[in-house]
């Protein structure tokens, strides 16, 4: 075992790629027997940059100085992916896999540590097969989660999928890193509802749940993308949804008791009826006279408006929810509402796969276990009032999330979590503020929040990847367990150990690696 790994590194170091042409020619030569037209793109092709940027959701990584792949290959079927893996392994070429391209640090299409590299863009693999009788759906990784929702709703008005809020997310990265959405308090996250998967290992073999075994199937349900293999498709469980659901969007400013109301939300949000998911979007805005904080309660209730009002009046009267705020609709319409589409946008918009959010951004996450006092909240407002203000999204936990044991899948944020915080700062190149101003304010806020959030570890959501938390050594091939634990324990708590053990067994040469891939035991 040890000697074969050594031999692998030794061979890698011998590969004479002096130029990208070398990689392009070698890879082209190796895959030529299966190559289909318009699936192989080099930087000389006029289609190269448009393709590279077509699913690069964080514009921070679309600048001229961003490290770019030497080529992009777009498989049309699983044989193409298998061949790409076999050839890359043989030639010592480093691969990055991209499904929806929403990675917060862009690591599915750029690399700060590994050039040269090749992007395997899976956007052409987007078949979705709904099995209503079997209560399940098989979705290829390049499908957006919105496409999955659309095809499920086409088949049934009373079945849904508990997955992401943003509809342009790729099935590949979303499910593999967890995948929460507005039904998580009732049904858990997408990875909790995964029934099977197809994965290609470093030998180019295609495996399903049975042939990969329960350890690997455990690891890929939340252990994060790009560590174990190339996922080809996921089978997800369909869950019942009422024919009529209710949504609302109500905003309270500081002048409307936002602070007191949010204080109460922290106490009830996680224990209220699990059919209700009311997240809060918090930002500083210029009010009519003074700058103020707006707290917008953006919610889905799996039931009718009267029943919802009965619950909020009893458990959360401070919100002052009124009948006029409540909009009844079908589940698929609620998907569009929560994702932020204008009212009456037809569901077919989901088939365009277009992202609704396209910015340069930096984000971080936290998990809260005890309510933050009103004084604590006022400290947050102070930081939000600074110029390059980030916004926050507070997302309630509890319900089903508290019932699932921490070690059930790698995603460990369960019992005791009241809510998750996401901090986001966005900017445009033309704005007067610089990237470092924005990143500076978000870091200041994150530092201030340390006293109010989970500790030892300070937990973070792997699908909100944050390279500030730490990175693998070059090629991720020699990172110590202790060093990787700095970020690994935050994303996975004690599940990190098991992930490392499974990784070491399943991908002993660390073929699937990136800045924060699960390392192998040295
Ligand atoms: C605007 C926006 C909204 C979001 N909203 C939500 C939300 O509502 N809920 C939620 O849970 N998360 C949300 N996220 C986070 C999102 O879940 C992660 O960014 C997720 O990894 C995206 O998956 P992707 O396929 O689009 O990304 P990609 O960038 O394609 O992939 C992400 C990671 O997975 C790897 N990967 C991709 N495909 C494969 C594959 N087939 N096999 C193996 N590895 C693969 C990549 O190499 C990369 O490491 C949001 C992100 C953004 C930018
Ligand atoms: C994938 O396409 C190639 C042609 O490019 C073909 O040879 C191969 O059989 C196909 N594989 C599958 C599983 O359809
Ligand atoms: C691509 O363009 C570069 C210069 O722009 C040139 O040197 C190289 O030969 C070209 N490669 C191919 C395969 O055409
Ligand atoms: C704010 O709260 C006070 C008492 O706590 C109440 O009298 C007042 O009506 C509230 N204001 C609004 C706009 O809800
Ligand atoms: C605006 O701020 C001033 C000073 O802090 C305060 O006196 C005033 O009441 C505020 N106006 C409104 C409409 O809240
Ligand atoms: C791995 O790291 C150790 C300790 O930092 C170092 O001694 C060793 O040379 C490294 N090995 C490789 C292959 O880089």
Coordinates of C-alpha atoms and ligand atoms in Angstrom, one line a residue:
X1 CA 0.0 0.0 0.0
X2 CA 2.6 2.5 1.1
X3 CA 4.9 1.7 -1.8
X4 CA 2.2 1.9 -4.4
X5 CA 1.3 5.3 -3.1
X6 CA 4.9 6.4 -3.3
X7 CA 5.1 5.1 -6.8
X8 CA 2.1 7.1 -7.8
X9 CA 3.7 10.4 -6.5
X10 CA 6.9 9.5 -8.1
X11 CA 5.2 9.0 -11.5
X12 CA 3.3 12.2 -11.1
X13 CA 6.4 14.1 -10.6
X14 CA 7.9 12.7 -13.9
X15 CA 5.0 13.8 -16.1
X16 CA 6.6 16.3 -18.5
X17 CA 4.0 19.0 -19.0
X18 CA 5.9 22.0 -19.9
X19 CA 3.0 23.6 -21.6
X20 CA -0.7 23.5 -21.6
X21 CA -0.6 22.2 -25.1
X22 CA 1.0 19.1 -23.7
X23 CA -2.0 18.5 -21.4
X24 CA -4.5 19.3 -24.1
X25 CA -2.8 17.0 -26.6
X26 CA -2.3 14.2 -24.2
X27 CA -5.9 14.3 -22.8
X28 CA -7.3 14.7 -26.3
X29 CA -5.4 11.7 -27.5
X30 CA -6.4 9.6 -24.6
X31 CA -10.2 10.3 -24.8
X32 CA -10.4 10.5 -28.6
X33 CA -12.1 7.1 -29.0
X34 CA -15.2 8.3 -27.1
X35 CA -15.0 12.0 -28.0
X36 CA -18.3 13.5 -29.1
X37 CA -18.4 16.8 -31.1
X38 CA -18.5 20.1 -29.1
X39 CA -17.4 18.5 -25.8
X40 CA -13.7 19.5 -25.7
X41 CA -12.7 23.2 -25.3
X42 CA -9.3 24.8 -25.1
X43 CA -8.6 28.4 -24.3
X44 CA -8.2 29.1 -28.1
X45 CA -11.8 28.3 -28.7
X46 CA -14.1 31.3 -28.7
X47 CA -16.6 29.3 -26.7
X48 CA -14.1 28.6 -23.9
X49 CA -14.6 31.7 -21.7
X50 CA -18.4 31.8 -22.2
X51 CA -18.6 28.2 -21.2
X52 CA -16.2 28.6 -18.3
X53 CA -18.3 31.6 -17.0
X54 CA -21.7 30.0 -17.8
X55 CA -21.8 28.3 -14.4
X56 CA -19.4 30.5 -12.4
X57 CA -21.8 32.0 -9.9
X58 CA -19.3 33.9 -7.9
X59 CA -18.1 36.7 -10.2
X60 CA -15.1 37.1 -7.8
X61 CA -13.6 34.2 -9.7
X62 CA -14.3 35.4 -13.3
X63 CA -11.6 38.0 -13.4
X64 CA -8.7 37.9 -16.0
X65 CA -6.3 37.0 -13.2
X66 CA -8.4 34.0 -11.9
X67 CA -6.4 30.8 -12.6
X68 CA -8.1 29.1 -15.5
X69 CA -8.3 25.4 -16.6
X70 CA -6.2 24.2 -19.5
X71 CA -9.2 22.7 -21.0
X72 CA -12.9 22.0 -20.3
X73 CA -14.5 18.7 -21.1
X74 CA -18.3 18.4 -21.1
X75 CA -19.4 14.8 -20.8
X76 CA -22.7 13.7 -22.4
X77 CA -22.9 10.4 -20.7
X78 CA -21.3 8.4 -17.9
X79 CA -18.8 6.7 -20.2
X80 CA -17.4 10.1 -21.0
X81 CA -16.8 10.8 -17.3
X82 CA -15.3 7.3 -16.7
X83 CA -12.9 7.8 -19.6
X84 CA -11.9 11.3 -18.4
X85 CA -11.1 9.9 -15.0
X86 CA -9.1 7.0 -16.4
X87 CA -7.1 9.3 -18.7
X88 CA -6.5 12.0 -16.1
X89 CA -5.2 9.4 -13.7
X90 CA -3.0 7.8 -16.3
X91 CA -1.6 11.2 -17.4
X92 CA -1.4 12.7 -13.9
X93 CA -3.8 15.5 -14.7
X94 CA -5.7 17.2 -11.9
X95 CA -9.5 17.4 -12.4
X96 CA -12.1 19.7 -11.0
X97 CA -15.8 18.7 -11.3
X98 CA -18.5 21.2 -11.8
X99 CA -22.3 20.7 -11.6
X100 CA -24.1 23.9 -10.9
X101 CA -21.0 26.0 -10.2
X102 CA -22.3 27.6 -7.0
X103 CA -19.2 26.8 -4.9
X104 CA -18.6 29.8 -2.7
X105 CA -14.9 29.7 -3.3
X106 CA -15.2 28.8 -7.0
X107 CA -13.2 25.6 -6.5
X108 CA -15.2 23.7 -9.1
X109 CA -13.7 25.9 -11.8
X110 CA -10.6 27.6 -10.4
X111 CA -7.8 26.5 -8.1
X112 CA -5.5 28.5 -6.0
X113 CA -3.3 25.5 -5.3
X114 CA -3.4 23.1 -8.2
X115 CA -2.7 24.5 -11.6
X116 CA -2.6 23.1 -14.2
X117 CA -6.0 21.6 -14.0
X118 CA -8.9 20.5 -16.2
X119 CA -12.6 21.2 -15.6
X120 CA -15.1 18.4 -16.1
X121 CA -18.3 20.5 -16.6
X122 CA -21.3 18.3 -16.0
X123 CA -23.9 20.8 -17.2
X124 CA -25.0 18.6 -20.1
X125 CA -25.8 15.7 -17.8
X126 CA -29.2 16.8 -16.6
X127 CA -31.7 14.0 -17.1
X128 CA -34.5 13.9 -14.4
X129 CA -36.6 10.8 -14.0
X130 CA -39.6 11.0 -11.7
X131 CA -41.1 7.8 -10.3
X132 CA -44.4 8.9 -8.7
X133 CA -45.4 5.3 -7.7
X134 CA -42.0 4.7 -6.2
X135 CA -41.9 8.2 -4.4
X136 CA -38.5 8.9 -5.8
X137 CA -36.6 10.8 -8.5
X138 CA -33.3 10.1 -10.2
X139 CA -31.5 13.3 -11.1
X140 CA -28.3 13.6 -13.0
X141 CA -25.8 16.0 -11.3
X142 CA -25.9 18.7 -13.9
X143 CA -29.6 19.3 -13.5
X144 CA -30.5 22.3 -11.4
X145 CA -32.6 21.6 -8.3
X146 CA -35.2 23.9 -9.9
X147 CA -35.5 21.5 -12.9
X148 CA -36.0 18.6 -10.4
X149 CA -38.7 20.6 -8.7
X150 CA -40.4 21.4 -12.0
X151 CA -40.5 17.8 -13.3
X152 CA -41.8 16.5 -9.9
X153 CA -44.5 19.1 -9.9
X154 CA -45.4 18.2 -13.5
X155 CA -46.1 14.7 -12.3
X156 CA -47.8 15.5 -9.0
X157 CA -49.3 18.5 -7.2
X158 CA -48.9 16.8 -3.8
X159 CA -45.3 15.6 -3.9
X160 CA -42.2 17.8 -3.4
X161 CA -38.5 17.5 -2.8
X162 CA -36.8 18.8 0.4
X163 CA -33.7 20.5 -1.1
X164 CA -32.3 24.0 -1.8
X165 CA -34.0 27.4 -1.8
X166 CA -32.0 28.8 -4.7
X167 CA -33.3 27.1 -7.8
X168 CA -30.2 27.2 -10.0
X169 CA -28.1 25.1 -7.6
X170 CA -26.6 22.0 -9.2
X171 CA -27.9 18.6 -7.9
X172 CA -24.2 17.5 -7.8
X173 CA -22.8 19.9 -5.2
X174 CA -26.0 20.6 -3.4
X175 CA -26.9 17.1 -2.2
X176 CA -23.2 16.0 -1.7
X177 CA -22.8 18.9 0.8
X178 CA -26.1 18.6 2.5
X179 CA -28.8 20.8 0.8
X180 CA -31.2 22.6 3.0
X181 CA -34.4 24.3 1.9
X182 CA -37.8 25.5 3.2
X183 CA -39.0 22.0 4.1
X184 CA -36.0 21.1 6.3
X185 CA -37.8 21.5 9.6
X186 CA -40.4 19.0 8.4
X187 CA -38.3 16.5 6.4
X188 CA -34.6 17.2 7.0
X189 CA -32.1 18.2 4.3
X190 CA -31.6 16.7 0.8
X191 CA -28.8 14.4 1.9
X192 CA -31.2 13.0 4.6
X193 CA -33.5 12.1 1.8
X194 CA -31.0 10.5 -0.6
X195 CA -31.8 6.9 -1.4
X196 CA -29.1 6.0 -3.8
X197 CA -26.4 7.5 -6.0
X198 CA -24.1 6.6 -8.9
X199 CA -20.4 7.5 -8.4
X200 CA -17.3 7.0 -10.5
X201 CA -14.2 6.1 -8.4
X202 CA -10.6 6.9 -9.2
X203 CA -10.3 3.7 -11.2
X204 CA -13.1 4.9 -13.5
X205 CA -15.5 2.2 -12.2
X206 CA -19.2 3.2 -11.8
X207 CA -20.7 2.2 -8.5
X208 CA -24.2 2.4 -6.9
X209 CA -25.2 2.3 -3.2
X210 CA -24.9 -1.4 -3.1
X211 CA -21.5 -1.7 -4.8
X212 CA -19.9 1.4 -3.1
X213 CA -21.0 0.1 0.3
X214 CA -22.7 1.9 3.2
X215 CA -19.5 3.7 4.4
X216 CA -19.0 5.5 1.1
X217 CA -22.7 6.1 0.7
X218 CA -22.7 7.7 4.2
X219 CA -19.6 9.9 3.3
X220 CA -21.1 11.4 0.1
X221 CA -24.3 12.4 1.8
X222 CA -23.0 15.7 3.2
X223 CA -19.2 15.1 3.2
X224 CA -18.9 17.8 0.5
X225 CA -18.2 17.5 -3.2
X226 CA -14.9 16.6 -4.9
X227 CA -13.5 14.3 -2.2
X228 CA -14.7 10.7 -3.0
X229 CA -15.5 10.4 -6.6
X230 CA -17.4 11.9 -9.5
X231 CA -21.1 11.7 -8.7
X232 CA -23.2 11.0 -11.8
X233 CA -26.7 11.0 -10.3
X234 CA -28.7 11.1 -7.1
X235 CA -31.9 9.3 -6.2
X236 CA -33.9 11.4 -3.9
X237 CA -37.1 10.6 -1.9
X238 CA -40.3 12.5 -2.8
X239 CA -42.2 13.8 0.2
X240 CA -45.9 14.7 0.5
X241 CA -46.9 18.4 0.2
X242 CA -50.4 19.8 0.6
X243 CA -52.1 20.9 -2.6
X244 CA -52.3 24.4 -1.0
X245 CA -49.4 25.9 0.9
X246 CA -49.0 29.5 2.3
X247 CA -46.2 31.9 2.0
X248 CA -45.5 35.4 3.4
X249 CA -42.8 38.0 3.3
X250 CA -43.2 40.6 6.1
X251 CA -40.7 43.3 7.0
X252 CA -40.2 45.0 10.3
X253 CA -37.8 47.9 10.8
X254 CA -36.2 49.1 14.0
X255 CA -39.1 51.6 14.3
X256 CA -41.5 48.7 14.1
X257 CA -39.8 46.8 17.0
X258 CA -37.6 44.7 14.8
X259 CA -35.1 44.0 17.7
X260 CA -37.8 42.7 20.1
X261 CA -39.5 40.7 17.4
X262 CA -36.2 39.1 16.4
X263 CA -35.4 38.3 19.9
X264 CA -38.7 36.4 20.2
X265 CA -38.1 34.7 16.9
X266 CA -34.9 33.2 18.2
X267 CA -36.9 31.5 21.0
X268 CA -39.8 30.3 18.9
X269 CA -38.4 29.8 15.4
X270 CA -36.9 26.4 16.2
X271 CA -39.8 25.0 18.3
X272 CA -42.8 26.2 16.4
X273 CA -44.9 23.8 14.3
X274 CA -42.5 22.0 11.9
X275 CA -44.8 22.8 8.9
X276 CA -43.6 26.4 9.3
X277 CA -40.2 27.6 8.0
X278 CA -39.8 31.4 8.6
X279 CA -36.3 32.6 7.8
X280 CA -35.2 36.2 8.4
X281 CA -33.2 38.3 6.0
X282 CA -31.5 41.2 7.8
X283 CA -29.9 44.2 6.3
X284 CA -29.2 47.9 6.8
X285 CA -31.2 50.2 4.5
X286 CA -31.8 53.9 4.1
X287 CA -35.1 54.5 5.7
X288 CA -37.3 57.5 4.9
X289 CA -35.5 59.7 7.4
X290 CA -32.9 57.6 9.2
X291 CA -30.8 54.6 8.2
X292 CA -32.5 51.6 9.7
X293 CA -32.4 47.8 9.9
X294 CA -34.9 45.8 8.0
X295 CA -35.8 42.2 9.1
X296 CA -37.8 40.4 6.5
X297 CA -39.6 37.2 7.5
X298 CA -39.7 35.0 4.4
X299 CA -41.7 31.9 5.0
X300 CA -43.3 28.8 3.8
X301 CA -46.1 27.0 5.7
X302 CA -47.2 23.6 4.6
X303 CA -50.9 24.3 5.0
X304 CA -53.6 26.9 4.6
X305 CA -53.6 30.6 5.7
X306 CA -56.1 30.2 8.6
X307 CA -54.2 27.4 10.2
X308 CA -51.0 29.4 9.8
X309 CA -52.5 32.5 11.5
X310 CA -53.8 30.4 14.3
X311 CA -50.2 29.2 14.9
X312 CA -48.5 32.6 14.6
X313 CA -51.1 34.4 16.7
X314 CA -50.6 31.8 19.5
X315 CA -46.9 31.3 19.4
X316 CA -45.5 34.4 17.8
X317 CA -48.0 37.3 18.1
X318 CA -45.1 39.8 18.2
X319 CA -44.7 39.3 14.4
X320 CA -48.2 40.7 13.9
X321 CA -48.9 38.5 10.9
X322 CA -52.2 39.4 9.3
X323 CA -54.4 37.6 6.8
X324 CA -53.5 40.0 4.1
X325 CA -49.8 39.0 4.4
X326 CA -50.6 35.4 3.7
X327 CA -50.7 34.1 0.1
X328 CA -52.0 30.6 -0.7
X329 CA -50.6 28.8 -3.7
X330 CA -49.3 25.5 -4.9
X331 CA -46.0 24.1 -3.7
X332 CA -44.2 24.7 -7.0
X333 CA -45.3 28.4 -6.9
X334 CA -44.0 28.6 -3.4
X335 CA -40.6 27.4 -4.6
X336 CA -40.5 30.4 -6.9
X337 CA -41.7 32.8 -4.2
X338 CA -39.1 31.7 -1.6
X339 CA -36.4 31.8 -4.3
X340 CA -37.4 35.5 -4.9
X341 CA -38.9 35.4 -8.4
X342 CA -41.5 38.1 -9.0
X343 CA -45.1 37.0 -8.4
X344 CA -46.8 35.1 -11.3
X345 CA -43.5 34.1 -12.9
X346 CA -44.4 30.8 -14.7
X347 CA -42.7 27.7 -13.2
X348 CA -41.2 27.0 -16.7
X349 CA -38.6 29.7 -15.8
X350 CA -36.9 26.9 -13.8
X351 CA -36.1 25.1 -17.0
X352 CA -33.8 27.9 -18.1
X353 CA -31.4 27.1 -15.3
X354 CA -30.5 30.8 -15.0
X355 CA -29.1 31.9 -11.7
X356 CA -31.1 34.6 -9.9
X357 CA -28.0 35.7 -7.9
X358 CA -24.9 36.6 -9.8
X359 CA -22.4 38.8 -7.9
X360 CA -18.9 39.0 -6.6
X361 CA -19.4 37.8 -3.1
X362 CA -17.8 36.5 0.1
X363 CA -19.9 34.6 2.7
X364 CA -19.5 32.9 6.1
X365 CA -21.7 30.9 8.3
X366 CA -22.4 30.3 12.0
X367 CA -24.8 28.2 14.1
X368 CA -26.5 29.6 17.2
X369 CA -27.5 27.6 20.3
X370 CA -28.7 30.3 22.7
X371 CA -30.7 33.4 21.8
X372 CA -28.7 36.5 21.3
X373 CA -29.8 39.3 23.7
X374 CA -31.3 42.5 22.5
X375 CA -28.1 44.3 23.5
X376 CA -26.2 41.7 21.4
X377 CA -28.5 42.4 18.5
X378 CA -27.9 46.1 18.9
X379 CA -24.2 45.5 18.6
X380 CA -24.9 43.7 15.2
X381 CA -26.9 46.7 14.0
X382 CA -24.0 49.0 14.7
X383 CA -21.7 46.9 12.5
X384 CA -24.4 46.7 9.8
X385 CA -24.6 50.5 9.8
X386 CA -21.0 50.7 8.5
X387 CA -20.6 51.6 4.9
X388 CA -19.8 48.3 3.1
X389 CA -22.6 46.5 5.0
X390 CA -23.1 42.8 4.6
X391 CA -26.5 41.2 4.9
X392 CA -27.5 38.2 7.0
X393 CA -29.9 35.3 6.5
X394 CA -31.1 33.6 9.7
X395 CA -32.5 30.2 9.0
X396 CA -34.5 28.3 11.7
X397 CA -33.6 24.7 12.8
X398 CA -35.5 22.4 15.1
X399 CA -38.3 20.0 14.1
X400 CA -36.9 17.0 12.1
X401 CA -33.4 18.5 12.2
X402 CA -33.3 17.9 15.9
X403 CA -34.5 14.4 15.6
X404 CA -31.8 13.1 13.3
X405 CA -28.7 11.9 15.2
X406 CA -25.4 13.9 14.5
X407 CA -23.7 10.8 13.1
X408 CA -26.6 9.8 10.8
X409 CA -24.8 11.4 7.8
X410 CA -21.7 13.7 7.8
X411 CA -23.8 16.9 8.2
X412 CA -23.7 17.3 12.0
X413 CA -25.7 20.5 12.8
X414 CA -28.7 19.0 14.6
X415 CA -30.2 19.0 18.1
X416 CA -29.5 22.2 20.1
X417 CA -29.1 24.4 17.0
X418 CA -31.6 27.2 17.1
X419 CA -30.7 28.7 13.8
X420 CA -28.0 29.1 11.2
X421 CA -26.6 32.5 10.3
X422 CA -25.2 33.3 6.8
X423 CA -23.3 36.5 6.4
X424 CA -23.0 37.7 2.8
X425 CA -21.3 40.7 1.2
X426 CA -21.6 41.4 -2.5
X427 CA -20.0 44.0 -4.7
X428 CA -19.6 45.0 -8.3
X429 CA -16.4 45.9 -10.1
X430 CA -17.8 49.3 -10.9
X431 CA -18.7 50.2 -7.3
X432 CA -16.6 52.6 -5.3
X433 CA -15.9 50.1 -2.6
X434 CA -13.1 47.6 -3.0
X435 CA -13.2 43.9 -2.4
X436 CA -11.1 44.3 0.7
X437 CA -13.5 46.8 2.3
X438 CA -16.3 44.3 1.9
X439 CA -14.3 41.3 3.1
X440 CA -13.0 43.5 6.0
X441 CA -16.5 44.3 7.3
X442 CA -17.7 40.7 7.1
X443 CA -14.7 39.6 9.0
X444 CA -15.3 42.2 11.7
X445 CA -18.9 41.1 12.0
X446 CA -17.8 37.4 12.2
X447 CA -15.3 38.3 15.0
X448 CA -18.0 40.2 17.0
X449 CA -20.4 37.2 16.6
X450 CA -17.9 34.8 18.1
X451 CA -19.3 35.3 21.6
X452 CA -22.8 34.4 20.6
X453 CA -22.4 31.3 18.4
X454 CA -21.4 27.7 18.7
X455 CA -18.0 27.1 20.1
X456 CA -15.5 24.2 20.1
X457 CA -15.9 23.8 17.3
X458 CA -17.4 27.0 15.9
X459 CA -19.6 25.2 13.4
X460 CA -19.8 26.1 9.7
X461 CA -21.8 24.7 6.8
X462 CA -19.6 22.9 4.2
X463 CA -21.8 24.1 1.3
X464 CA -21.0 27.6 2.4
X465 CA -17.3 26.9 1.7
X466 CA -15.0 29.3 3.4
X467 CA -11.3 29.1 2.8
X468 CA -10.6 31.5 5.7
X469 CA -11.2 28.4 7.9
X470 CA -8.1 26.6 6.5
X471 CA -6.9 24.8 3.4
X472 CA -5.1 21.6 2.4
X473 CA -1.4 21.8 1.6
X474 CA -0.5 21.8 -2.1
X475 CA -2.5 19.1 -3.9
X476 CA -4.1 18.2 -0.6
X477 CA -1.7 15.3 -0.6
X478 CA 0.3 15.9 2.6
X479 CA -2.1 17.7 4.9
X480 CA -2.0 16.4 8.5
X481 CA -5.1 15.3 10.2
X482 CA -4.6 18.0 12.8
X483 CA -4.3 20.8 10.3
X484 CA -7.3 19.6 8.3
X485 CA -9.3 19.3 11.5
X486 CA -9.2 23.1 11.8
X487 CA -11.9 23.3 9.1
X488 CA -13.0 19.7 9.1
X489 CA -14.3 19.7 12.6
X490 CA -16.2 22.9 12.0
X491 CA -18.0 21.4 9.0
X492 CA -18.4 17.9 10.3
X493 CA -17.7 17.8 14.1
X494 CA -16.8 14.2 15.1
X495 CA -17.9 12.9 11.7
X496 CA -14.6 14.3 10.3
X497 CA -12.6 11.4 11.6
X498 CA -14.9 8.8 9.9
X499 CA -14.7 10.8 6.7
X500 CA -10.9 10.7 6.7
X501 CA -10.9 7.0 7.4
X502 CA -13.4 6.3 4.5
X503 CA -11.5 8.6 2.2
X504 CA -8.2 6.9 2.9
X505 CA -9.7 3.5 2.1
X506 CA -11.7 4.6 -1.0
X507 CA -9.3 7.0 -2.7
X508 CA -5.9 6.1 -1.2
X509 CA -4.0 8.1 -3.8
X510 CA -6.1 11.2 -3.2
X511 CA -7.0 11.5 -6.9
X512 CA -10.1 13.6 -6.0
X513 CA -8.7 16.6 -4.2
X514 CA -9.0 20.3 -3.8
X515 CA -8.3 23.1 -1.3
X516 CA -10.7 21.6 1.2
X517 CA -11.1 18.0 0.1
X518 CA -11.1 15.3 2.9
X519 CA -7.4 14.4 3.3
X520 CA -6.0 10.9 3.5
X521 CA -4.3 9.6 6.6
X522 CA -0.6 9.9 5.9
Ligands
LIG1 C1 -26.8 32.0 -4.7 C2 -26.6 30.7 -3.9 C3 -27.7 30.2 -3.2 C4 -27.5 29.1 -2.4 N1 -28.6 28.6 -1.8 C5 -28.5 27.4 -1.1 C6 -29.6 26.8 -0.5 O1 -30.7 27.3 -0.6 N2 -29.4 25.6 0.2 C7 -28.2 25.0 0.3 O2 -28.1 24.0 1.0 N3 -27.1 25.6 -0.2 C8 -27.2 26.8 -0.9 N4 -26.1 27.3 -1.5 C9 -24.8 26.6 -1.4 C10 -24.7 25.4 -2.4 O3 -25.4 24.3 -1.8 C11 -23.3 25.0 -2.6 O4 -22.6 26.0 -3.2 C12 -23.3 23.7 -3.5 O5 -22.0 23.1 -3.4 C13 -23.6 24.0 -4.9 O6 -23.6 22.9 -5.7 P1 -23.3 23.2 -7.3 O7 -23.3 21.8 -8.0 O8 -24.1 24.2 -7.8 O9 -21.8 23.7 -7.2 P2 -20.4 23.3 -7.8 O10 -19.6 24.6 -7.7 O11 -20.5 22.7 -9.2 O12 -19.8 22.2 -6.9 C14 -19.6 22.4 -5.5 C15 -18.5 21.4 -5.0 O13 -18.9 20.1 -5.3 C16 -18.0 19.5 -6.2 N5 -18.8 18.8 -7.2 C17 -19.7 19.3 -8.1 N6 -20.2 18.4 -8.8 C18 -19.7 17.2 -8.4 C19 -19.9 15.9 -8.8 N7 -20.7 15.6 -9.8 N8 -19.2 14.9 -8.2 C20 -18.3 15.2 -7.2 N9 -18.1 16.5 -6.8 C21 -18.8 17.5 -7.4 C22 -17.2 20.6 -6.8 O14 -16.0 20.2 -7.3 C23 -17.2 21.6 -5.7 O15 -16.2 21.2 -4.7 C24 -26.2 28.4 -2.3 C25 -25.2 28.9 -3.1 C26 -25.3 30.1 -3.8 C27 -24.2 30.6 -4.6
LIG2 C1 -21.5 7.6 -24.5 O1 -21.2 8.2 -25.8 C2 -20.2 7.5 -26.5 C3 -20.0 8.3 -27.8 O2 -19.4 9.5 -27.6 C4 -20.6 6.1 -26.8 O3 -19.5 5.4 -27.4 C5 -20.9 5.4 -25.4 O4 -21.4 4.1 -25.7 C6 -22.0 6.2 -24.7 N1 -22.2 5.6 -23.4 C7 -23.4 5.4 -22.9 C8 -23.4 4.8 -21.5 O5 -24.4 5.8 -23.4
LIG3 C1 -3.5 28.6 -29.2 O1 -3.1 29.9 -29.3 C2 -1.7 30.1 -29.0 C3 -1.4 31.6 -29.0 O2 -2.5 32.4 -28.8 C4 -0.8 29.4 -30.0 O3 0.5 29.5 -29.6 C5 -1.2 27.9 -29.9 O4 -0.5 27.2 -30.9 C6 -2.7 27.7 -30.2 N1 -3.0 26.3 -30.0 C7 -3.8 25.7 -30.8 C8 -4.1 24.2 -30.5 O5 -4.3 26.2 -31.8
LIG4 C1 -43.7 48.2 19.7 O1 -43.8 47.7 21.0 C2 -44.5 48.5 21.9 C3 -44.5 47.9 23.3 O2 -43.6 46.9 23.5 C4 -45.9 48.7 21.5 O3 -46.6 49.6 22.3 C5 -45.9 49.3 20.0 O4 -47.2 49.4 19.5 C6 -45.0 48.4 19.1 N1 -44.9 49.1 17.8 C7 -45.2 48.5 16.7 C8 -45.0 49.3 15.4 O5 -45.5 47.3 16.6
LIG5 C1 -34.1 59.5 13.6 O1 -32.9 59.5 14.5 C2 -33.0 60.6 15.4 C3 -31.7 60.6 16.2 O2 -31.3 59.3 16.5 C4 -34.3 60.3 16.3 O3 -34.4 61.4 17.3 C5 -35.5 60.3 15.5 O4 -36.6 59.9 16.2 C6 -35.3 59.2 14.3 N1 -36.5 59.3 13.4 C7 -37.3 58.3 13.2 C8 -38.4 58.5 12.2 O5 -37.1 57.2 13.7
LIG6 C1 4.9 16.3 4.3 O1 4.9 17.1 5.4 C2 6.0 16.8 6.3 C3 5.8 17.7 7.5 O2 5.4 19.0 7.2 C4 7.3 16.9 5.6 O3 8.3 16.6 6.4 C5 7.3 16.0 4.3 O4 8.5 16.2 3.6 C6 6.1 16.3 3.4 N1 6.1 15.3 2.4 C7 5.8 15.6 1.1 C8 5.8 14.5 0.1 O5 5.7 16.8 0.7

